[in-house]
């Protein structure tokens, strides 16, 4: 099968997905480059595509001639199916519309969805456009049941909206319950954390992750508990200042580290915490659970709402509720260890 793939960002998990498809199919990927100032270059470069790619800047695509050339290539390339990552940009909407008018088979991939963000007037207009897309006759592959329900509610046919397990993991990344204690002891020793109860948070240091709430919630934790927040980013100085001013102890802020090293911290962790104000999915939830960590996350994280069984493999907390987060960490998890 010959597949045309259009995405905004060739992220590692997308590359791995396409690499797997390319083993039995011919894939050509067109990706719209943009300045990703909040993404680590090492992360973006950690996986290499095994299929041909073509990079184009957003500004060129928005001009008439390059955009026409791009669509001509898509329409005349003899592709069997067209996979489009999302539908939020003008280029993607234009491409979807042209392909469907040309009676092409279009599959729109929806990694995640944000159902909690307060809507603006612009969002209301976008919703009207989205409903047109949902009713267009395209197929949808959704990374969550929440996304599937949203596209069907918006007008997509039920037999054209599918859920796939959205993850960045391989089978060998998953540790079994009977392996956790042995690996945890090994990696705690390696990281000089023996005798400590370890909480871990992973994500970019940006406002929506709400690590300021986590730092405040860590106040008065027992001396044998340590919190690692790993990711790096624009809010690091603010977090450092908050830690100093509030007198909170046993918090380590770390910049981005590659997955191989990060895996050691997942294995050593007793608990994973994700206080984000919104997540259209939240791949770190999958990663933490794969390493045997109970997870405390907000009810505005799609992965958390779909994967956490409250009180069994973790807890859901309200966004911004410092006290609830504190007691879930201290009493709900650490006190049971």
Tab-separated table of C-alpha atoms in Angstrom:
chain	number	residue	atom	x	y	z
A	1	UNK	CA	0.000	0.000	0.000
A	2	UNK	CA	1.199	3.511	-0.796
A	3	UNK	CA	0.599	5.945	2.091
A	4	UNK	CA	0.813	9.745	2.122
A	5	UNK	CA	1.420	11.101	5.632
A	6	UNK	CA	1.095	14.757	6.644
A	7	UNK	CA	2.109	15.898	10.115
A	8	UNK	CA	3.076	19.093	11.861
A	9	UNK	CA	5.957	17.613	13.824
A	10	UNK	CA	7.986	14.454	13.283
A	11	UNK	CA	8.040	13.512	16.956
A	12	UNK	CA	9.772	10.265	18.018
A	13	UNK	CA	6.572	8.317	18.691
A	14	UNK	CA	5.155	9.323	15.290
A	15	UNK	CA	8.367	8.252	13.580
A	16	UNK	CA	8.249	4.861	15.306
A	17	UNK	CA	4.619	4.390	14.291
A	18	UNK	CA	5.416	5.228	10.670
A	19	UNK	CA	8.586	3.119	10.743
A	20	UNK	CA	6.479	0.119	11.738
A	21	UNK	CA	4.015	0.817	8.925
A	22	UNK	CA	6.861	1.280	6.436
A	23	UNK	CA	7.967	-2.335	6.930
A	24	UNK	CA	5.064	-3.466	4.749
A	25	UNK	CA	3.998	-0.239	3.024
A	26	UNK	CA	5.493	2.564	0.950
A	27	UNK	CA	5.271	5.768	2.978
A	28	UNK	CA	6.014	9.336	1.994
A	29	UNK	CA	5.858	11.899	4.809
A	30	UNK	CA	5.390	15.619	4.395
A	31	UNK	CA	6.010	17.555	7.606
A	32	UNK	CA	5.348	21.188	8.358
A	33	UNK	CA	8.340	22.531	10.230
A	34	UNK	CA	8.045	25.238	12.849
A	35	UNK	CA	10.229	26.638	15.609
A	36	UNK	CA	9.683	24.226	18.495
A	37	UNK	CA	11.230	26.266	21.284
A	38	UNK	CA	9.638	24.175	24.046
A	39	UNK	CA	10.824	20.830	22.664
A	40	UNK	CA	14.293	19.461	23.318
A	41	UNK	CA	16.319	18.905	20.132
A	42	UNK	CA	17.804	15.700	21.576
A	43	UNK	CA	14.281	14.368	22.088
A	44	UNK	CA	13.194	15.312	18.568
A	45	UNK	CA	16.331	13.706	17.096
A	46	UNK	CA	16.155	10.521	19.179
A	47	UNK	CA	14.421	8.538	16.408
A	48	UNK	CA	15.189	8.512	12.685
A	49	UNK	CA	12.634	7.832	9.935
A	50	UNK	CA	13.091	4.778	7.709
A	51	UNK	CA	10.884	6.349	5.042
A	52	UNK	CA	11.288	9.360	2.727
A	53	UNK	CA	10.345	12.732	4.232
A	54	UNK	CA	9.939	16.211	2.855
A	55	UNK	CA	10.207	19.284	5.037
A	56	UNK	CA	8.509	22.572	4.271
A	57	UNK	CA	8.060	25.740	6.299
A	58	UNK	CA	4.604	26.852	7.319
A	59	UNK	CA	5.057	30.290	5.753
A	60	UNK	CA	5.807	28.779	2.317
A	61	UNK	CA	2.825	26.462	2.499
A	62	UNK	CA	0.506	29.364	3.169
A	63	UNK	CA	1.573	31.080	-0.062
A	64	UNK	CA	-0.465	30.207	-3.123
A	65	UNK	CA	2.072	28.552	-5.430
A	66	UNK	CA	3.879	26.262	-2.938
A	67	UNK	CA	0.555	25.264	-1.402
A	68	UNK	CA	-0.807	24.435	-4.855
A	69	UNK	CA	2.309	22.433	-5.619
A	70	UNK	CA	1.966	20.547	-2.338
A	71	UNK	CA	-1.651	19.647	-3.000
A	72	UNK	CA	-0.893	18.656	-6.583
A	73	UNK	CA	1.760	16.276	-5.292
A	74	UNK	CA	-0.681	14.810	-2.803
A	75	UNK	CA	-3.464	14.385	-5.379
A	76	UNK	CA	-1.386	13.037	-8.236
A	77	UNK	CA	0.994	10.737	-6.383
A	78	UNK	CA	-1.060	7.579	-6.740
A	79	UNK	CA	-1.473	7.088	-2.988
A	80	UNK	CA	-3.914	4.499	-1.645
A	81	UNK	CA	-4.587	6.310	1.615
A	82	UNK	CA	-3.825	9.684	3.152
A	83	UNK	CA	-3.090	9.954	6.880
A	84	UNK	CA	-3.335	13.480	8.281
A	85	UNK	CA	-2.210	14.231	11.824
A	86	UNK	CA	-4.966	16.424	13.211
A	87	UNK	CA	-7.121	19.056	11.560
A	88	UNK	CA	-6.338	22.251	13.472
A	89	UNK	CA	-4.294	24.191	10.890
A	90	UNK	CA	-5.387	25.909	7.668
A	91	UNK	CA	-3.032	23.739	5.636
A	92	UNK	CA	-4.395	20.499	7.072
A	93	UNK	CA	-8.010	21.622	6.620
A	94	UNK	CA	-7.312	22.682	3.044
A	95	UNK	CA	-5.569	19.394	2.330
A	96	UNK	CA	-8.384	17.307	3.849
A	97	UNK	CA	-10.995	19.238	1.854
A	98	UNK	CA	-9.131	18.882	-1.469
A	99	UNK	CA	-8.462	15.177	-0.942
A	100	UNK	CA	-12.071	14.395	-0.108
A	101	UNK	CA	-13.293	16.392	-3.095
A	102	UNK	CA	-10.941	14.285	-5.163
A	103	UNK	CA	-12.628	11.150	-3.721
A	104	UNK	CA	-9.486	10.082	-1.870
A	105	UNK	CA	-9.477	7.853	1.199
A	106	UNK	CA	-8.554	10.118	4.121
A	107	UNK	CA	-7.741	9.008	7.659
A	108	UNK	CA	-7.356	11.709	10.311
A	109	UNK	CA	-5.193	10.778	13.281
A	110	UNK	CA	-6.211	12.408	16.575
A	111	UNK	CA	-3.541	11.887	19.238
A	112	UNK	CA	-5.476	13.726	21.907
A	113	UNK	CA	-8.251	16.147	22.684
A	114	UNK	CA	-8.759	18.988	25.159
A	115	UNK	CA	-12.317	19.051	26.484
A	116	UNK	CA	-11.604	21.196	29.539
A	117	UNK	CA	-10.138	24.411	28.168
A	118	UNK	CA	-12.480	27.385	28.437
A	119	UNK	CA	-13.690	28.253	24.967
A	120	UNK	CA	-13.108	31.636	23.340
A	121	UNK	CA	-15.037	33.145	20.422
A	122	UNK	CA	-12.308	31.844	18.112
A	123	UNK	CA	-12.831	28.344	19.532
A	124	UNK	CA	-16.553	28.505	18.735
A	125	UNK	CA	-15.702	29.269	15.099
A	126	UNK	CA	-13.152	26.448	15.081
A	127	UNK	CA	-15.768	24.064	16.473
A	128	UNK	CA	-18.023	24.828	13.505
A	129	UNK	CA	-15.131	23.990	11.171
A	130	UNK	CA	-14.392	20.811	13.123
A	131	UNK	CA	-17.997	19.652	12.777
A	132	UNK	CA	-17.664	20.008	8.999
A	133	UNK	CA	-14.542	17.834	9.152
A	134	UNK	CA	-16.262	15.238	11.340
A	135	UNK	CA	-19.131	14.986	8.830
A	136	UNK	CA	-16.822	14.916	5.814
A	137	UNK	CA	-16.727	11.156	5.332
A	138	UNK	CA	-13.116	10.820	6.500
A	139	UNK	CA	-11.978	8.023	8.792
A	140	UNK	CA	-10.685	8.831	12.281
A	141	UNK	CA	-8.149	6.986	14.409
A	142	UNK	CA	-8.389	8.289	17.957
A	143	UNK	CA	-5.860	7.944	20.747
A	144	UNK	CA	-8.559	7.810	23.417
A	145	UNK	CA	-12.198	6.901	23.977
A	146	UNK	CA	-12.818	10.543	24.911
A	147	UNK	CA	-11.600	11.645	21.461
A	148	UNK	CA	-13.681	8.968	19.746
A	149	UNK	CA	-16.836	10.077	21.573
A	150	UNK	CA	-16.099	13.721	20.666
A	151	UNK	CA	-15.765	13.080	16.920
A	152	UNK	CA	-18.885	10.900	16.853
A	153	UNK	CA	-20.815	13.551	18.787
A	154	UNK	CA	-19.540	16.078	16.233
A	155	UNK	CA	-21.021	14.085	13.361
A	156	UNK	CA	-18.511	11.372	12.394
A	157	UNK	CA	-19.968	7.982	11.485
A	158	UNK	CA	-19.524	5.440	14.275
A	159	UNK	CA	-18.136	2.870	11.845
A	160	UNK	CA	-15.437	5.344	10.744
A	161	UNK	CA	-14.106	6.331	14.180
A	162	UNK	CA	-11.672	3.899	15.787
A	163	UNK	CA	-9.673	3.869	19.028
A	164	UNK	CA	-6.047	2.753	18.997
A	165	UNK	CA	-3.767	2.321	22.041
A	166	UNK	CA	-1.794	5.569	22.054
A	167	UNK	CA	1.632	4.912	23.537
A	168	UNK	CA	5.332	5.456	22.984
A	169	UNK	CA	6.249	2.115	24.563
A	170	UNK	CA	7.633	-1.155	23.265
A	171	UNK	CA	6.916	-4.513	24.869
A	172	UNK	CA	10.422	-4.645	26.313
A	173	UNK	CA	9.821	-1.302	28.093
A	174	UNK	CA	7.211	-2.872	30.372
A	175	UNK	CA	8.243	-4.463	33.655
A	176	UNK	CA	6.060	-7.062	35.334
A	177	UNK	CA	4.778	-6.608	38.928
A	178	UNK	CA	7.137	-9.296	40.262
A	179	UNK	CA	10.115	-7.478	38.699
A	180	UNK	CA	9.461	-4.058	40.250
A	181	UNK	CA	10.977	-4.567	43.695
A	182	UNK	CA	14.214	-6.072	42.357
A	183	UNK	CA	14.704	-3.401	39.693
A	184	UNK	CA	13.713	-0.642	42.100
A	185	UNK	CA	16.336	-1.709	44.624
A	186	UNK	CA	18.958	-1.926	41.868
A	187	UNK	CA	18.258	1.543	40.476
A	188	UNK	CA	17.855	3.218	43.851
A	189	UNK	CA	21.352	1.998	44.676
A	190	UNK	CA	22.660	3.190	41.299
A	191	UNK	CA	21.113	6.658	41.780
A	192	UNK	CA	22.179	6.908	45.459
A	193	UNK	CA	18.569	6.777	46.624
A	194	UNK	CA	18.687	3.692	48.862
A	195	UNK	CA	16.367	4.058	51.863
A	196	UNK	CA	14.414	6.876	50.188
A	197	UNK	CA	10.811	7.030	49.039
A	198	UNK	CA	10.968	8.531	45.558
A	199	UNK	CA	8.300	10.580	43.786
A	200	UNK	CA	8.833	11.465	40.135
A	201	UNK	CA	7.342	14.040	37.746
A	202	UNK	CA	8.352	14.257	34.082
A	203	UNK	CA	7.476	16.999	31.619
A	204	UNK	CA	8.483	20.337	30.194
A	205	UNK	CA	8.792	23.179	32.692
A	206	UNK	CA	5.904	25.230	31.306
A	207	UNK	CA	2.939	26.827	33.126
A	208	UNK	CA	0.262	24.309	32.132
A	209	UNK	CA	2.182	21.456	33.819
A	210	UNK	CA	1.499	23.106	37.201
A	211	UNK	CA	4.733	22.013	38.855
A	212	UNK	CA	4.427	25.074	41.095
A	213	UNK	CA	1.398	23.341	42.661
A	214	UNK	CA	3.418	20.155	43.126
A	215	UNK	CA	6.257	22.071	44.788
A	216	UNK	CA	3.809	23.674	47.214
A	217	UNK	CA	2.142	20.314	47.863
A	218	UNK	CA	5.527	18.809	48.762
A	219	UNK	CA	5.815	21.003	51.869
A	220	UNK	CA	6.233	19.083	55.157
A	221	UNK	CA	6.924	15.751	53.469
A	222	UNK	CA	8.974	13.351	55.650
A	223	UNK	CA	12.759	13.621	55.396
A	224	UNK	CA	13.072	10.197	53.784
A	225	UNK	CA	10.933	11.312	50.786
A	226	UNK	CA	12.498	12.923	47.725
A	227	UNK	CA	10.867	14.442	44.645
A	228	UNK	CA	12.487	14.583	41.206
A	229	UNK	CA	10.977	16.897	38.592
A	230	UNK	CA	12.630	16.168	35.243
A	231	UNK	CA	12.199	18.054	31.987
A	232	UNK	CA	13.732	21.520	31.951
A	233	UNK	CA	12.297	24.629	30.357
A	234	UNK	CA	11.214	28.224	30.718
A	235	UNK	CA	9.806	27.970	34.251
A	236	UNK	CA	12.939	26.534	35.877
A	237	UNK	CA	14.074	29.784	37.522
A	238	UNK	CA	10.568	30.356	38.883
A	239	UNK	CA	10.517	26.863	40.368
A	240	UNK	CA	13.961	27.358	41.914
A	241	UNK	CA	12.818	30.627	43.453
A	242	UNK	CA	9.612	29.031	44.787
A	243	UNK	CA	11.557	26.175	46.366
A	244	UNK	CA	13.921	28.632	48.067
A	245	UNK	CA	11.223	31.032	49.263
A	246	UNK	CA	8.897	28.323	50.585
A	247	UNK	CA	11.666	26.369	52.303
A	248	UNK	CA	10.553	23.070	50.752
A	249	UNK	CA	13.166	20.331	51.102
A	250	UNK	CA	14.214	17.281	49.104
A	251	UNK	CA	13.205	18.490	45.640
A	252	UNK	CA	15.584	18.029	42.702
A	253	UNK	CA	14.944	19.864	39.429
A	254	UNK	CA	16.602	18.232	36.429
A	255	UNK	CA	16.826	19.247	32.787
A	256	UNK	CA	15.809	16.967	29.931
A	257	UNK	CA	17.476	13.550	29.827
A	258	UNK	CA	17.231	10.920	27.100
A	259	UNK	CA	14.725	8.049	27.521
A	260	UNK	CA	17.419	5.472	28.335
A	261	UNK	CA	18.534	7.439	31.402
A	262	UNK	CA	15.016	8.527	32.301
A	263	UNK	CA	14.008	4.865	32.480
A	264	UNK	CA	16.309	4.469	35.500
A	265	UNK	CA	14.323	7.091	37.423
A	266	UNK	CA	11.010	5.468	36.461
A	267	UNK	CA	12.314	2.126	37.765
A	268	UNK	CA	13.522	3.704	41.025
A	269	UNK	CA	10.318	5.666	41.634
A	270	UNK	CA	7.699	4.669	44.184
A	271	UNK	CA	5.191	7.154	42.817
A	272	UNK	CA	4.580	9.257	39.704
A	273	UNK	CA	2.842	12.650	39.967
A	274	UNK	CA	1.339	14.633	37.080
A	275	UNK	CA	-0.417	17.844	38.231
A	276	UNK	CA	-1.024	19.281	34.712
A	277	UNK	CA	-3.914	21.687	34.136
A	278	UNK	CA	-4.700	19.973	30.830
A	279	UNK	CA	-3.327	17.119	28.736
A	280	UNK	CA	-4.754	16.036	25.396
A	281	UNK	CA	-3.313	12.631	26.293
A	282	UNK	CA	-0.185	12.452	28.509
A	283	UNK	CA	2.299	9.796	27.364
A	284	UNK	CA	4.210	10.002	30.649
A	285	UNK	CA	1.256	8.299	32.349
A	286	UNK	CA	1.767	5.242	30.125
A	287	UNK	CA	5.512	5.342	30.749
A	288	UNK	CA	5.147	5.506	34.538
A	289	UNK	CA	2.608	2.677	34.691
A	290	UNK	CA	4.840	0.538	32.473
A	291	UNK	CA	7.505	0.814	35.188
A	292	UNK	CA	5.139	-0.236	37.957
A	293	UNK	CA	4.494	3.230	39.435
A	294	UNK	CA	1.159	4.190	40.986
A	295	UNK	CA	0.122	7.516	39.462
A	296	UNK	CA	-1.441	10.630	40.943
A	297	UNK	CA	-2.714	12.914	38.194
A	298	UNK	CA	-5.358	15.547	37.631
A	299	UNK	CA	-8.791	14.818	36.228
A	300	UNK	CA	-7.900	17.068	33.259
A	301	UNK	CA	-5.434	14.545	31.846
A	302	UNK	CA	-7.015	12.225	29.262
A	303	UNK	CA	-4.581	9.357	29.868
A	304	UNK	CA	-5.188	9.569	33.615
A	305	UNK	CA	-8.980	9.494	33.300
A	306	UNK	CA	-8.797	6.463	30.996
A	307	UNK	CA	-5.997	4.490	32.674
A	308	UNK	CA	-6.256	5.222	36.405
A	309	UNK	CA	-8.636	3.143	38.504
A	310	UNK	CA	-8.993	5.501	41.432
A	311	UNK	CA	-7.639	3.949	44.622
A	312	UNK	CA	-6.227	0.884	42.828
A	313	UNK	CA	-3.353	1.963	40.551
A	314	UNK	CA	-3.408	5.629	41.509
A	315	UNK	CA	-5.584	8.634	42.283
A	316	UNK	CA	-7.242	11.457	40.373
A	317	UNK	CA	-7.091	14.933	41.932
A	318	UNK	CA	-8.582	18.291	41.004
A	319	UNK	CA	-6.433	20.786	39.082
A	320	UNK	CA	-4.707	23.276	41.361
A	321	UNK	CA	-5.851	21.649	44.639
A	322	UNK	CA	-2.602	21.776	46.636
A	323	UNK	CA	-4.062	20.214	49.797
A	324	UNK	CA	-5.669	17.289	47.978
A	325	UNK	CA	-2.449	16.611	46.076
A	326	UNK	CA	-0.409	16.773	49.308
A	327	UNK	CA	-2.587	14.264	51.152
A	328	UNK	CA	-2.878	11.903	48.212
A	329	UNK	CA	0.916	11.762	48.042
A	330	UNK	CA	1.467	11.523	51.791
A	331	UNK	CA	-1.422	9.400	52.998
A	332	UNK	CA	-2.776	7.800	49.862
A	333	UNK	CA	0.522	6.326	48.678
A	334	UNK	CA	3.618	6.909	50.805
A	335	UNK	CA	1.971	5.916	54.106
A	336	UNK	CA	0.985	2.542	52.627
A	337	UNK	CA	4.576	1.643	51.757
